[in-house]
Coordinates of C-alpha atoms and ligand atoms in Angstrom, one line a residue:
M1 CA -1.0 -5.7 38.8
K2 CA -2.6 -7.5 36.0
T3 CA -3.0 -10.8 38.0
F4 CA -4.5 -8.8 40.7
I5 CA -7.0 -7.2 38.4
T6 CA -7.8 -10.7 36.7
S7 CA -8.6 -12.2 40.3
I8 CA -11.1 -9.2 40.9
F9 CA -12.9 -9.9 37.6
I10 CA -13.0 -13.7 38.4
A11 CA -14.4 -12.8 41.7
I12 CA -16.9 -10.5 40.2
T13 CA -18.0 -13.5 37.7
S14 CA -18.4 -15.9 40.5
F15 CA -18.3 -19.4 38.8
C16 CA -17.9 -18.1 35.4
N17 CA -14.2 -17.1 34.7
Y18 CA -11.3 -17.2 32.4
A19 CA -7.6 -17.3 32.5
N20 CA -4.9 -15.5 30.3
S21 CA -2.1 -17.8 28.6
S22 CA 0.9 -15.9 27.4
A23 CA 1.3 -15.4 23.7
K24 CA 2.5 -18.7 22.2
E25 CA 5.8 -18.4 20.5
I26 CA 7.0 -21.3 18.1
S27 CA 10.1 -20.0 17.0
G28 CA 12.1 -23.3 16.3
N29 CA 15.3 -21.5 16.4
S30 CA 17.4 -19.8 19.1
T31 CA 16.5 -16.2 18.2
T32 CA 14.8 -14.5 21.1
P33 CA 11.0 -13.0 20.9
D34 CA 12.1 -9.6 20.6
Q35 CA 14.5 -10.5 17.7
L36 CA 11.9 -12.3 16.2
D37 CA 9.6 -9.2 15.8
R38 CA 12.4 -7.4 14.0
I39 CA 11.6 -9.5 10.9
L40 CA 7.9 -9.5 10.0
I41 CA 6.6 -12.4 8.0
N42 CA 3.4 -14.3 6.9
Q43 CA 3.9 -16.9 9.4
V44 CA 1.5 -19.4 7.7
G45 CA 3.5 -19.3 4.7
Y46 CA 3.2 -18.9 0.9
Q47 CA 1.9 -20.5 -2.2
P48 CA 5.1 -21.0 -4.5
N49 CA 4.1 -18.7 -7.3
S50 CA 3.0 -15.7 -5.0
A51 CA 4.8 -12.6 -4.2
K52 CA 6.9 -12.9 -1.0
I53 CA 7.7 -9.8 0.8
A54 CA 8.7 -9.6 4.4
L55 CA 9.4 -6.6 6.4
L56 CA 12.6 -5.7 8.2
R57 CA 12.8 -3.2 11.2
V58 CA 16.5 -3.3 10.8
K59 CA 18.6 -1.2 8.5
T60 CA 20.8 -3.8 6.7
E61 CA 22.5 -4.3 3.4
K62 CA 21.5 -7.9 2.7
F63 CA 19.3 -10.5 4.0
D64 CA 19.3 -14.4 3.5
I65 CA 17.0 -16.8 2.9
V66 CA 18.1 -20.0 4.9
D67 CA 16.7 -23.4 3.8
E68 CA 15.5 -25.0 7.4
T69 CA 16.4 -28.4 6.7
S70 CA 20.1 -28.0 5.0
G71 CA 20.9 -24.7 6.9
K72 CA 22.3 -23.3 3.6
V73 CA 21.5 -19.9 2.3
V74 CA 19.6 -20.3 -0.9
F75 CA 18.9 -16.7 -1.7
T76 CA 20.5 -13.4 -0.6
G77 CA 18.4 -10.2 -1.5
K78 CA 18.9 -6.4 -1.0
P79 CA 16.3 -4.8 1.2
G80 CA 14.0 -2.0 -0.2
P81 CA 14.4 1.5 1.3
F82 CA 13.9 2.0 4.9
K83 CA 10.6 3.8 5.3
Y84 CA 8.7 5.4 8.2
W85 CA 5.2 4.9 8.9
E86 CA 3.4 7.3 11.2
L87 CA 0.8 4.8 12.2
S88 CA 3.2 2.3 13.5
G89 CA 5.9 4.7 14.7
D90 CA 8.8 2.9 13.1
S91 CA 10.6 2.4 10.1
V92 CA 10.7 -0.8 7.9
C93 CA 12.1 -2.0 4.7
T94 CA 10.8 -4.7 2.4
A95 CA 12.9 -8.1 1.7
D96 CA 11.4 -9.5 -1.5
F97 CA 12.2 -13.2 -1.8
S98 CA 9.5 -13.7 -4.5
K99 CA 11.9 -15.7 -6.6
I100 CA 12.1 -18.7 -4.3
T101 CA 9.5 -21.0 -5.6
T102 CA 10.8 -24.2 -4.2
P103 CA 8.6 -25.9 -1.7
G104 CA 10.1 -26.2 1.8
K105 CA 10.8 -24.4 5.2
Y106 CA 12.7 -21.3 5.5
K107 CA 13.6 -18.8 7.7
I108 CA 15.1 -14.8 6.6
C109 CA 18.3 -14.0 8.6
L110 CA 20.5 -11.1 9.1
N111 CA 23.9 -10.2 9.9
N112 CA 25.3 -13.7 9.5
K113 CA 22.2 -15.6 11.0
S114 CA 22.6 -13.6 14.1
I115 CA 18.9 -12.4 13.7
C116 CA 16.4 -14.9 12.0
S117 CA 12.6 -14.8 11.6
Y118 CA 10.3 -17.5 12.6
I119 CA 10.1 -20.4 10.2
F120 CA 7.8 -20.5 7.4
E121 CA 6.6 -22.6 4.5
I122 CA 6.4 -22.3 0.7
R123 CA 3.9 -24.9 -0.5
Q124 CA 1.0 -25.1 -2.6
G125 CA -2.2 -25.6 -0.4
V126 CA -0.5 -23.8 2.3
Y127 CA -3.9 -22.0 3.2
H128 CA -6.0 -25.0 3.1
D129 CA -6.0 -25.8 6.7
I130 CA -6.6 -22.0 8.0
A131 CA -9.2 -21.6 5.3
K132 CA -11.0 -24.6 6.6
A133 CA -10.6 -23.4 10.2
S134 CA -12.1 -19.9 9.4
L135 CA -15.3 -21.5 8.2
K136 CA -15.3 -24.1 11.0
A137 CA -15.3 -21.2 13.3
F138 CA -18.8 -20.3 12.4
Y139 CA -19.8 -24.0 13.3
L140 CA -18.1 -23.6 16.4
N141 CA -20.1 -20.3 17.3
R142 CA -23.5 -21.9 16.5
S143 CA -26.1 -21.3 19.2
G144 CA -29.0 -24.0 20.1
M145 CA -26.5 -26.8 19.3
E146 CA -24.3 -29.1 21.1
I147 CA -20.7 -29.1 19.7
T148 CA -19.9 -32.7 19.7
K149 CA -16.3 -34.2 20.0
E150 CA -16.6 -35.5 16.5
Y151 CA -16.7 -32.0 15.0
G152 CA -15.4 -29.7 17.7
G153 CA -12.6 -31.9 19.2
K154 CA -11.4 -30.6 22.5
W155 CA -13.7 -27.5 22.1
A156 CA -16.9 -29.8 22.3
R157 CA -19.6 -28.4 24.6
P158 CA -23.1 -28.7 25.3
A159 CA -25.7 -26.8 23.4
G160 CA -26.6 -23.3 24.7
H161 CA -29.4 -20.6 24.0
P162 CA -32.2 -23.0 22.4
D163 CA -34.1 -19.6 21.8
T164 CA -37.3 -21.8 21.4
L165 CA -38.9 -19.6 24.1
V166 CA -38.2 -15.9 23.8
Y167 CA -40.1 -12.9 24.6
I168 CA -41.3 -9.8 22.6
H169 CA -39.4 -6.8 24.5
A170 CA -41.8 -3.6 25.2
S171 CA -39.7 -1.7 22.3
A172 CA -41.0 -4.3 19.8
A173 CA -44.6 -4.7 20.9
S174 CA -47.5 -4.4 18.4
D175 CA -51.2 -5.3 18.5
K176 CA -50.6 -8.7 17.4
R177 CA -47.3 -9.3 19.3
P178 CA -47.4 -7.4 22.5
E179 CA -44.8 -7.0 25.3
G180 CA -44.0 -10.7 26.7
F181 CA -45.4 -12.4 23.8
K182 CA -43.9 -15.7 23.4
L183 CA -42.0 -16.9 20.4
S184 CA -39.2 -18.8 19.1
G185 CA -35.9 -17.9 17.2
P186 CA -33.8 -20.9 17.3
G187 CA -30.4 -21.5 15.7
G188 CA -28.2 -19.0 13.9
W189 CA -24.4 -17.9 15.1
Y190 CA -23.5 -15.9 18.1
D191 CA -22.6 -12.6 16.8
A192 CA -19.1 -12.5 18.4
G193 CA -17.5 -12.9 21.7
D194 CA -21.1 -12.5 23.4
Y195 CA -24.0 -14.9 22.9
N196 CA -26.4 -12.3 21.3
K197 CA -27.8 -12.5 17.7
Y198 CA -28.1 -9.2 15.7
I199 CA -29.7 -8.8 12.2
V200 CA -27.5 -6.1 11.0
N201 CA -24.4 -7.9 11.6
S202 CA -25.7 -11.3 10.5
G203 CA -27.0 -10.0 7.3
I204 CA -23.7 -8.8 6.2
S205 CA -21.9 -11.7 7.4
T206 CA -24.2 -14.1 5.6
Y207 CA -24.4 -12.1 2.6
T208 CA -20.5 -12.3 2.3
L209 CA -20.4 -16.1 2.6
L210 CA -23.2 -16.2 -0.1
L211 CA -20.9 -14.0 -2.2
F212 CA -18.3 -16.8 -1.5
C213 CA -20.4 -19.3 -2.9
Q214 CA -21.3 -17.3 -6.1
V215 CA -18.0 -16.3 -6.7
Y216 CA -16.0 -19.7 -6.2
P217 CA -18.9 -22.5 -6.6
D218 CA -16.5 -25.2 -7.9
Y219 CA -14.0 -24.6 -5.1
C220 CA -16.9 -24.7 -2.7
K221 CA -18.3 -28.0 -4.0
T222 CA -15.1 -29.5 -2.7
F223 CA -14.4 -27.5 0.4
K224 CA -15.3 -29.6 3.3
V225 CA -14.7 -28.8 6.8
N226 CA -16.1 -31.8 8.9
I227 CA -19.4 -30.3 10.2
P228 CA -22.6 -32.4 11.0
E229 CA -24.0 -31.9 7.5
T230 CA -20.8 -32.6 5.7
S231 CA -22.3 -35.7 3.9
N232 CA -25.7 -34.0 2.7
N233 CA -24.6 -33.0 -0.9
I234 CA -24.8 -29.4 0.0
P235 CA -21.5 -27.6 0.0
D236 CA -20.3 -27.1 3.7
V237 CA -20.4 -23.0 3.3
L238 CA -24.0 -23.2 2.3
D239 CA -24.9 -25.6 5.0
E240 CA -23.2 -23.4 7.3
L241 CA -24.8 -20.3 6.4
L242 CA -28.1 -22.0 6.1
Y243 CA -27.9 -22.3 9.6
N244 CA -28.0 -18.6 10.2
L245 CA -30.3 -17.9 7.2
R246 CA -32.9 -20.1 8.9
W247 CA -32.7 -18.2 12.0
M248 CA -32.9 -14.9 10.4
L249 CA -36.2 -15.8 8.9
T250 CA -37.5 -16.1 12.4
M251 CA -36.7 -12.3 13.2
Q252 CA -39.4 -11.3 10.8
D253 CA -42.8 -10.2 12.1
P254 CA -45.0 -12.1 9.7
N255 CA -47.8 -9.7 10.4
D256 CA -46.1 -6.8 8.8
G257 CA -42.9 -7.9 7.3
G258 CA -40.9 -5.8 9.8
V259 CA -37.6 -7.2 11.1
Y260 CA -36.4 -7.2 15.0
H261 CA -33.2 -5.7 15.3
K262 CA -31.8 -8.4 17.6
L263 CA -32.3 -11.4 19.8
T264 CA -30.6 -10.7 23.1
N265 CA -30.4 -10.9 26.7
K266 CA -30.9 -7.7 28.4
K267 CA -27.0 -7.4 29.4
F268 CA -23.9 -9.0 28.3
S269 CA -23.5 -12.3 30.1
D270 CA -20.5 -13.3 32.2
F271 CA -17.7 -15.2 30.9
C272 CA -19.7 -18.6 31.1
M273 CA -20.1 -21.6 28.8
P274 CA -23.4 -21.0 26.7
D275 CA -25.4 -23.5 28.4
K276 CA -24.6 -21.7 31.8
A277 CA -26.1 -18.5 30.5
T278 CA -29.5 -18.9 30.9
D279 CA -30.9 -15.2 31.4
P280 CA -34.2 -14.7 29.6
R281 CA -34.0 -13.7 25.8
Y282 CA -35.9 -11.0 23.9
M283 CA -36.6 -9.8 20.3
V284 CA -35.9 -6.0 20.5
S285 CA -37.2 -3.3 18.4
K286 CA -37.8 -3.5 14.5
S287 CA -35.4 -1.2 12.6
T288 CA -35.1 0.2 9.2
A289 CA -31.4 -0.9 9.0
A290 CA -32.3 -4.4 10.1
S291 CA -35.4 -4.8 7.8
L292 CA -32.9 -3.5 4.6
D293 CA -30.2 -5.9 5.7
F294 CA -32.6 -8.8 5.9
A295 CA -34.1 -7.8 2.6
A296 CA -30.8 -7.7 0.7
T297 CA -29.3 -10.9 2.4
M298 CA -32.8 -12.8 1.6
A299 CA -32.7 -11.7 -2.0
M300 CA -29.1 -12.6 -2.4
A301 CA -29.9 -16.1 -0.8
S302 CA -32.8 -16.7 -3.3
R303 CA -30.4 -16.2 -6.1
V304 CA -27.8 -18.6 -4.6
L305 CA -30.3 -21.1 -3.6
A306 CA -32.2 -20.9 -7.1
K307 CA -29.2 -22.3 -8.7
S308 CA -28.9 -25.4 -6.5
E309 CA -29.9 -28.8 -7.8
L310 CA -31.8 -29.6 -4.7
P311 CA -35.5 -28.5 -5.0
V312 CA -35.7 -28.1 -1.0
L313 CA -33.2 -25.6 -1.5
N314 CA -35.1 -24.0 -4.4
T315 CA -38.2 -23.8 -2.5
L316 CA -36.5 -22.3 0.6
G317 CA -34.9 -19.7 -1.9
K318 CA -38.4 -18.7 -2.9
T319 CA -39.5 -18.3 0.9
C320 CA -36.5 -16.0 1.0
L321 CA -37.4 -13.8 -1.8
A322 CA -40.8 -13.6 -0.3
A323 CA -39.5 -12.4 2.9
A324 CA -37.2 -10.2 1.4
K325 CA -39.8 -8.3 -0.7
K326 CA -42.0 -8.0 2.7
A327 CA -39.2 -6.7 4.7
Y328 CA -38.1 -3.9 1.8
R329 CA -41.8 -3.1 1.8
W330 CA -42.1 -2.4 5.6
A331 CA -38.7 -0.5 5.4
K332 CA -40.0 1.7 2.6
A333 CA -43.0 2.5 4.8
N334 CA -41.0 3.1 7.8
P335 CA -37.7 4.8 6.3
E336 CA -36.5 6.3 9.5
I337 CA -36.8 3.7 12.5
Y338 CA -33.3 4.0 13.8
F339 CA -32.3 1.7 16.5
K340 CA -31.4 2.9 19.8
N341 CA -30.9 0.5 22.7
P342 CA -34.0 0.7 25.1
S343 CA -32.8 1.8 28.6
D344 CA -33.1 -1.7 30.1
V345 CA -31.1 -3.3 27.3
S346 CA -27.2 -2.9 27.1
T347 CA -26.0 -5.4 24.7
G348 CA -24.6 -4.5 21.1
A349 CA -26.4 -1.9 19.2
Y350 CA -25.3 -1.9 15.7
D351 CA -27.0 1.4 15.6
D352 CA -26.6 2.4 12.2
M353 CA -27.9 6.1 11.7
E354 CA -27.5 6.5 8.0
V355 CA -29.3 4.0 5.8
K356 CA -29.2 5.3 2.2
D357 CA -26.6 2.9 1.6
E358 CA -28.7 -0.2 3.0
V359 CA -31.7 1.1 0.6
F360 CA -29.4 0.9 -2.3
W361 CA -27.9 -2.5 -1.3
A362 CA -31.4 -4.1 -0.8
S363 CA -32.8 -2.5 -4.0
S364 CA -29.9 -3.9 -5.8
E365 CA -30.3 -7.3 -4.4
L366 CA -34.1 -7.3 -5.1
A367 CA -33.5 -5.8 -8.8
L368 CA -31.2 -8.9 -9.5
A369 CA -33.4 -11.6 -7.7
E370 CA -36.6 -10.4 -9.4
N371 CA -35.1 -9.2 -12.6
N372 CA -36.5 -6.0 -12.1
F373 CA -33.9 -3.2 -12.7
E374 CA -36.4 -0.4 -12.2
L375 CA -35.5 -0.6 -8.7
V376 CA -32.0 0.7 -9.0
S377 CA -30.2 3.2 -11.0
K378 CA -26.7 4.5 -12.2
K379 CA -27.6 7.7 -10.4
E380 CA -28.0 6.0 -7.1
M381 CA -25.0 3.9 -7.6
N382 CA -22.7 6.9 -8.2
A383 CA -24.4 8.7 -5.2
Q384 CA -22.7 5.8 -2.8
K385 CA -19.9 6.5 -0.8
I386 CA -17.0 4.3 -2.2
M387 CA -15.6 2.9 0.8
V388 CA -14.9 -0.4 2.5
Q389 CA -18.0 -2.4 3.6
S390 CA -18.8 -3.0 7.1
W391 CA -22.0 -3.6 9.4
D392 CA -22.9 0.0 8.8
Y393 CA -21.9 0.7 5.5
S394 CA -23.2 -1.6 2.6
G395 CA -23.3 0.5 -0.4
I396 CA -20.2 -1.0 -2.0
S397 CA -22.0 -4.7 -1.3
G398 CA -24.5 -3.5 -3.9
I399 CA -22.3 -2.3 -6.4
I400 CA -20.3 -5.7 -5.8
S401 CA -23.4 -7.7 -6.6
L402 CA -24.3 -5.6 -9.8
S403 CA -20.6 -6.0 -11.0
L404 CA -20.9 -9.7 -11.0
S405 CA -24.3 -10.0 -12.6
E406 CA -24.4 -11.9 -16.0
N407 CA -28.0 -10.9 -16.5
P408 CA -28.3 -9.2 -19.9
K409 CA -30.9 -6.8 -18.7
A410 CA -28.4 -5.4 -16.1
A411 CA -25.6 -4.8 -18.7
E412 CA -25.5 -1.1 -18.4
L413 CA -25.6 -1.1 -14.5
Q414 CA -23.0 -3.8 -14.5
A415 CA -20.6 -2.0 -16.6
E416 CA -20.9 0.9 -14.5
A417 CA -20.7 -1.1 -11.2
R418 CA -17.4 -2.6 -12.8
K419 CA -15.9 0.8 -13.5
I420 CA -16.5 1.9 -9.8
I421 CA -14.9 -1.5 -8.2
I422 CA -11.8 -1.5 -10.7
A423 CA -11.2 2.2 -9.9
F424 CA -11.5 1.5 -6.1
A425 CA -9.4 -1.6 -6.2
D426 CA -6.9 0.3 -8.3
Q427 CA -6.9 2.9 -5.5
L428 CA -6.4 0.4 -2.7
V429 CA -3.4 -1.4 -4.9
G430 CA -1.7 2.1 -5.3
K431 CA -2.1 2.6 -1.4
S432 CA -0.5 -0.7 -0.7
E433 CA 2.4 0.1 -3.1
E434 CA 2.9 3.4 -1.5
S435 CA 2.6 2.1 2.2
P436 CA 5.7 1.2 4.3
Y437 CA 3.9 -1.7 5.5
K438 CA 2.6 -2.8 2.1
V439 CA -0.9 -2.6 3.1
S440 CA -4.0 -0.4 1.7
L441 CA -5.1 0.1 5.3
N442 CA -4.4 3.8 6.6
F443 CA -7.5 3.9 9.1
F444 CA -7.6 1.7 12.3
K445 CA -11.3 1.2 13.2
W446 CA -12.9 -1.2 15.8
G447 CA -12.4 -4.5 13.9
S448 CA -9.3 -3.2 11.8
N449 CA -8.4 -6.6 10.9
S450 CA -11.8 -7.1 8.8
D451 CA -11.1 -4.0 7.1
V452 CA -8.0 -5.6 5.7
A453 CA -9.8 -8.8 4.8
N454 CA -12.9 -6.7 3.2
I455 CA -10.1 -4.6 1.3
A456 CA -8.7 -8.1 -0.1
L457 CA -12.4 -9.0 -1.0
I458 CA -12.8 -5.9 -3.0
K459 CA -9.4 -6.6 -4.8
L460 CA -10.4 -10.1 -5.4
V461 CA -13.6 -9.1 -7.1
A462 CA -11.8 -6.8 -9.4
F463 CA -9.5 -9.6 -10.3
K464 CA -12.6 -11.8 -10.9
I465 CA -14.0 -9.3 -13.3
S466 CA -10.7 -8.1 -15.1
H467 CA -8.6 -11.2 -14.7
D468 CA -5.9 -8.8 -14.0
K469 CA -3.1 -10.5 -12.1
K470 CA -1.7 -7.1 -10.9
Y471 CA -4.3 -7.5 -7.9
M472 CA -2.6 -10.7 -6.4
A473 CA 0.7 -9.2 -5.0
S474 CA -1.6 -6.5 -3.0
I475 CA -4.0 -9.3 -2.0
Q476 CA -1.2 -11.3 -0.9
G477 CA 0.1 -8.4 1.2
D478 CA -3.2 -8.2 3.2
V479 CA -3.1 -11.9 3.6
D480 CA 0.4 -11.4 4.8
Y481 CA -0.6 -8.4 7.1
L482 CA -3.1 -10.7 8.7
L483 CA -1.0 -13.8 9.2
G484 CA 1.9 -11.8 10.8
R485 CA 3.5 -9.1 8.6
N486 CA 2.1 -6.4 10.8
A487 CA 3.3 -3.9 13.5
T488 CA 2.3 -6.3 16.4
G489 CA 4.0 -9.4 15.0
Y490 CA 0.9 -11.4 15.9
C491 CA -0.7 -13.8 13.1
F492 CA -4.3 -12.7 13.9
V493 CA -6.0 -15.9 13.1
T494 CA -6.4 -18.1 16.4
G495 CA -4.3 -21.5 16.4
F496 CA -2.2 -20.6 13.3
G497 CA 1.4 -19.0 12.9
S498 CA 4.3 -18.8 15.2
K499 CA 3.2 -15.7 17.5
Q500 CA -0.3 -16.8 18.2
V501 CA -2.9 -14.7 19.7
M502 CA -4.1 -16.8 23.0
N503 CA -6.6 -14.6 24.8
I504 CA -9.4 -13.6 22.4
H505 CA -12.4 -11.9 24.1
H506 CA -15.0 -15.0 23.5
R507 CA -16.8 -16.4 26.3
P508 CA -16.6 -20.0 25.3
S509 CA -12.5 -19.6 24.6
G510 CA -12.3 -17.9 28.1
A511 CA -14.6 -20.1 30.0
D512 CA -13.9 -23.5 28.7
G513 CA -10.6 -24.5 30.6
V514 CA -9.0 -25.3 27.6
T515 CA -5.7 -23.4 27.0
E516 CA -5.8 -22.8 23.4
P517 CA -8.7 -20.7 22.0
Y518 CA -11.4 -21.8 19.6
P519 CA -9.4 -22.0 16.4
G520 CA -10.1 -20.1 12.9
F521 CA -11.3 -16.9 14.6
L522 CA -9.9 -13.5 13.3
S523 CA -9.1 -11.2 16.4
G524 CA -10.4 -7.8 15.9
G525 CA -7.1 -6.0 15.6
P526 CA -5.4 -2.7 16.6
N527 CA -7.3 0.6 17.0
T528 CA -7.4 3.5 19.4
I529 CA -11.1 3.8 19.7
T530 CA -11.4 3.1 23.4
F531 CA -8.8 2.6 26.2
A532 CA -11.7 1.6 28.7
D533 CA -11.8 -2.1 28.3
C534 CA -8.5 -3.0 30.0
P535 CA -8.2 0.0 32.2
D536 CA -4.9 -1.4 33.8
I537 CA -3.2 -2.3 30.8
N538 CA -1.2 0.1 29.1
R539 CA -1.8 -0.1 25.3
S540 CA 0.3 1.7 22.7
K541 CA -1.3 4.9 21.5
L542 CA 0.1 4.3 17.8
P543 CA -3.0 3.0 15.9
A544 CA -1.3 0.2 14.1
R545 CA 0.3 -1.1 17.2
S546 CA -2.8 -0.6 19.8
F547 CA -3.6 -4.1 20.3
V548 CA -3.1 -6.3 23.4
D549 CA -3.9 -10.2 23.6
D550 CA -5.9 -10.2 26.8
V551 CA -9.3 -11.5 27.2
C552 CA -10.5 -7.9 28.6
S553 CA -9.8 -6.2 25.3
Y554 CA -13.0 -6.2 23.6
S555 CA -12.0 -3.6 21.6
T556 CA -9.0 -4.9 20.0
N557 CA -9.1 -8.8 20.7
E558 CA -12.7 -9.8 20.2
V559 CA -13.9 -12.0 17.4
A560 CA -16.9 -11.7 15.3
I561 CA -18.9 -13.1 12.5
N562 CA -18.6 -10.2 10.3
W563 CA -14.9 -10.3 10.5
N564 CA -14.6 -14.1 9.8
A565 CA -16.7 -13.9 7.0
P566 CA -14.2 -11.8 4.7
L567 CA -11.5 -13.9 6.3
V568 CA -13.4 -17.2 4.9
F569 CA -13.8 -15.3 1.5
V570 CA -10.0 -14.3 1.1
L571 CA -8.5 -17.5 2.5
G572 CA -10.8 -19.7 0.6
A573 CA -10.1 -17.4 -2.6
M574 CA -6.2 -17.9 -2.2
D575 CA -6.5 -21.6 -1.6
S576 CA -8.6 -22.0 -4.6
L577 CA -6.2 -19.8 -7.1
T578 CA -2.9 -21.0 -8.2
H579 CA -2.0 -17.6 -9.7
Ligands
LIG1 O1 -18.2 -4.1 15.5 C1 -18.7 -3.3 16.3 C2 -18.0 -1.9 16.1 O2 -17.9 -1.3 15.0 C3 -18.6 -0.6 17.1 O3 -17.7 0.4 16.9 C4 -18.7 -1.5 18.5 C5 -19.3 -0.8 19.5 O4 -20.6 -0.2 19.3 O5 -19.5 -2.7 18.6 C6 -19.0 -3.8 17.7 O6 -19.7 -4.8 17.6 C7 -19.7 -5.5 18.8 C8 -21.2 -5.5 19.1 O7 -21.9 -4.3 19.2 C9 -21.8 -6.6 19.9 N1 -21.1 -8.1 19.8 C10 -19.6 -7.7 19.6 C11 -19.2 -6.9 18.5 C12 -17.7 -6.8 18.3 O8 -17.1 -6.0 19.1

């Protein structure tokens, strides 16, 4: 049935097509896939001194850790209690083998080795390659640039979407820029599996990478991922985000400071390579949310760029700050321009209908950038909802930025922000300790894997400001979840792990004829938001299992820049920390 439906889809998309591959299973032993799913582990591995906890779906008295080279049992442990998780509909128990610190390759076995897990590694630097790939994914998703063999390997492709000629859409028309006005908005990253560029989502993604530069400056200096700019004396992560930041600057109307919500095709293109998707592109409607997200990101960029030793980046920082102030002023004068797709446009909406949090975020970033703390107050901070950040919620991002400030003028705000972050992180740690699956996540939205990554980011900020190691085991648990210790058994980062996601909803991966998807991308993850994407696939109704590794499943298996950005943050942090 699936093959039949796939052929219909291929027929509809004419010369643009995709093919599904089956999940890549690299077991390295004779255990069957079904048995392998009975032991859930981080398939990429562990650093020697980290917490190491697997989950067993089997009730058992003991578990063995077997050294893969010698075949010898090097540790025998007693599992924790068997606990039911209503979100996954099954019971699991923990297998704690943190005591194993000797580097090597191992597997977990039960019942005299009749059931064994995938082989995993314990090694310092075990996250280095995956951290690099997670940043390299942004390069691979650059619009308007050829991806050459030298940097893209088998994922090399011609440039697509130069965006040097785009049009003002009727929804964005103004006196000076009427409908059809021609302008240019080159560069930037494709948002996700589609080829459009959206300011709201670009803002939070770019901010997260800027935050990474701010929190781990030494690591960033040495973090090289082989992109065309690698030898230019600027950290690769900064080079990468500048590619998007420069595009974002083109989205501001210089006449009034307002920021266009998106640069887009009128409808999602077929599954073509970027250079074959040549429909006209438009700048669509200015919005309050886009202008505030832009203002916050540009203000944050101005602070990061001011620290650079390169005058050219200091100058760019000043440009960013001026742009931030203009956009903020526009948003203050137009506080309720909520984005709605015009009737002839059907691409992503990112239609944030509540912008109090964006106001607070932009005000906080401008306060920090301009050294003007009249712009924010403790009262406004305390009025923010304390929840995980996402494209439509950035109150916590303002609090994170204030908590990390070293400006003496911000001391009071900083202290309050720290209190909030620590209390939130403690609450998240508590949840992970109680959860049968050892994660803080107890909701499954679209892009649930990014919530796990953002939760880990919050705990990392708490660790940064408190130096309290109690956060590390819980952060490790989040990484373990993303890399295989979850109810689906998939390692959710493409190109890594033993049970790999092969069919991400990502146009270039689907259309390039290469079996392996673009590497380093975080798949969106399980959720029960919509079942309309693959009508012929029976997806689990259990939220934590409701995932399908099929290209049709845009609601569970797409990739997106705002999901990869916290992934870079977390994997980079883990790679930089030795516990
Ligand atoms: O991540 C977005 C998710 O929170 C929304 O529920 C969903 C539907 O509006 O859209 C998601 O964002 C998509 C965007 O609209 C277009 N590019 C792909 C994004 C990831 O699926």
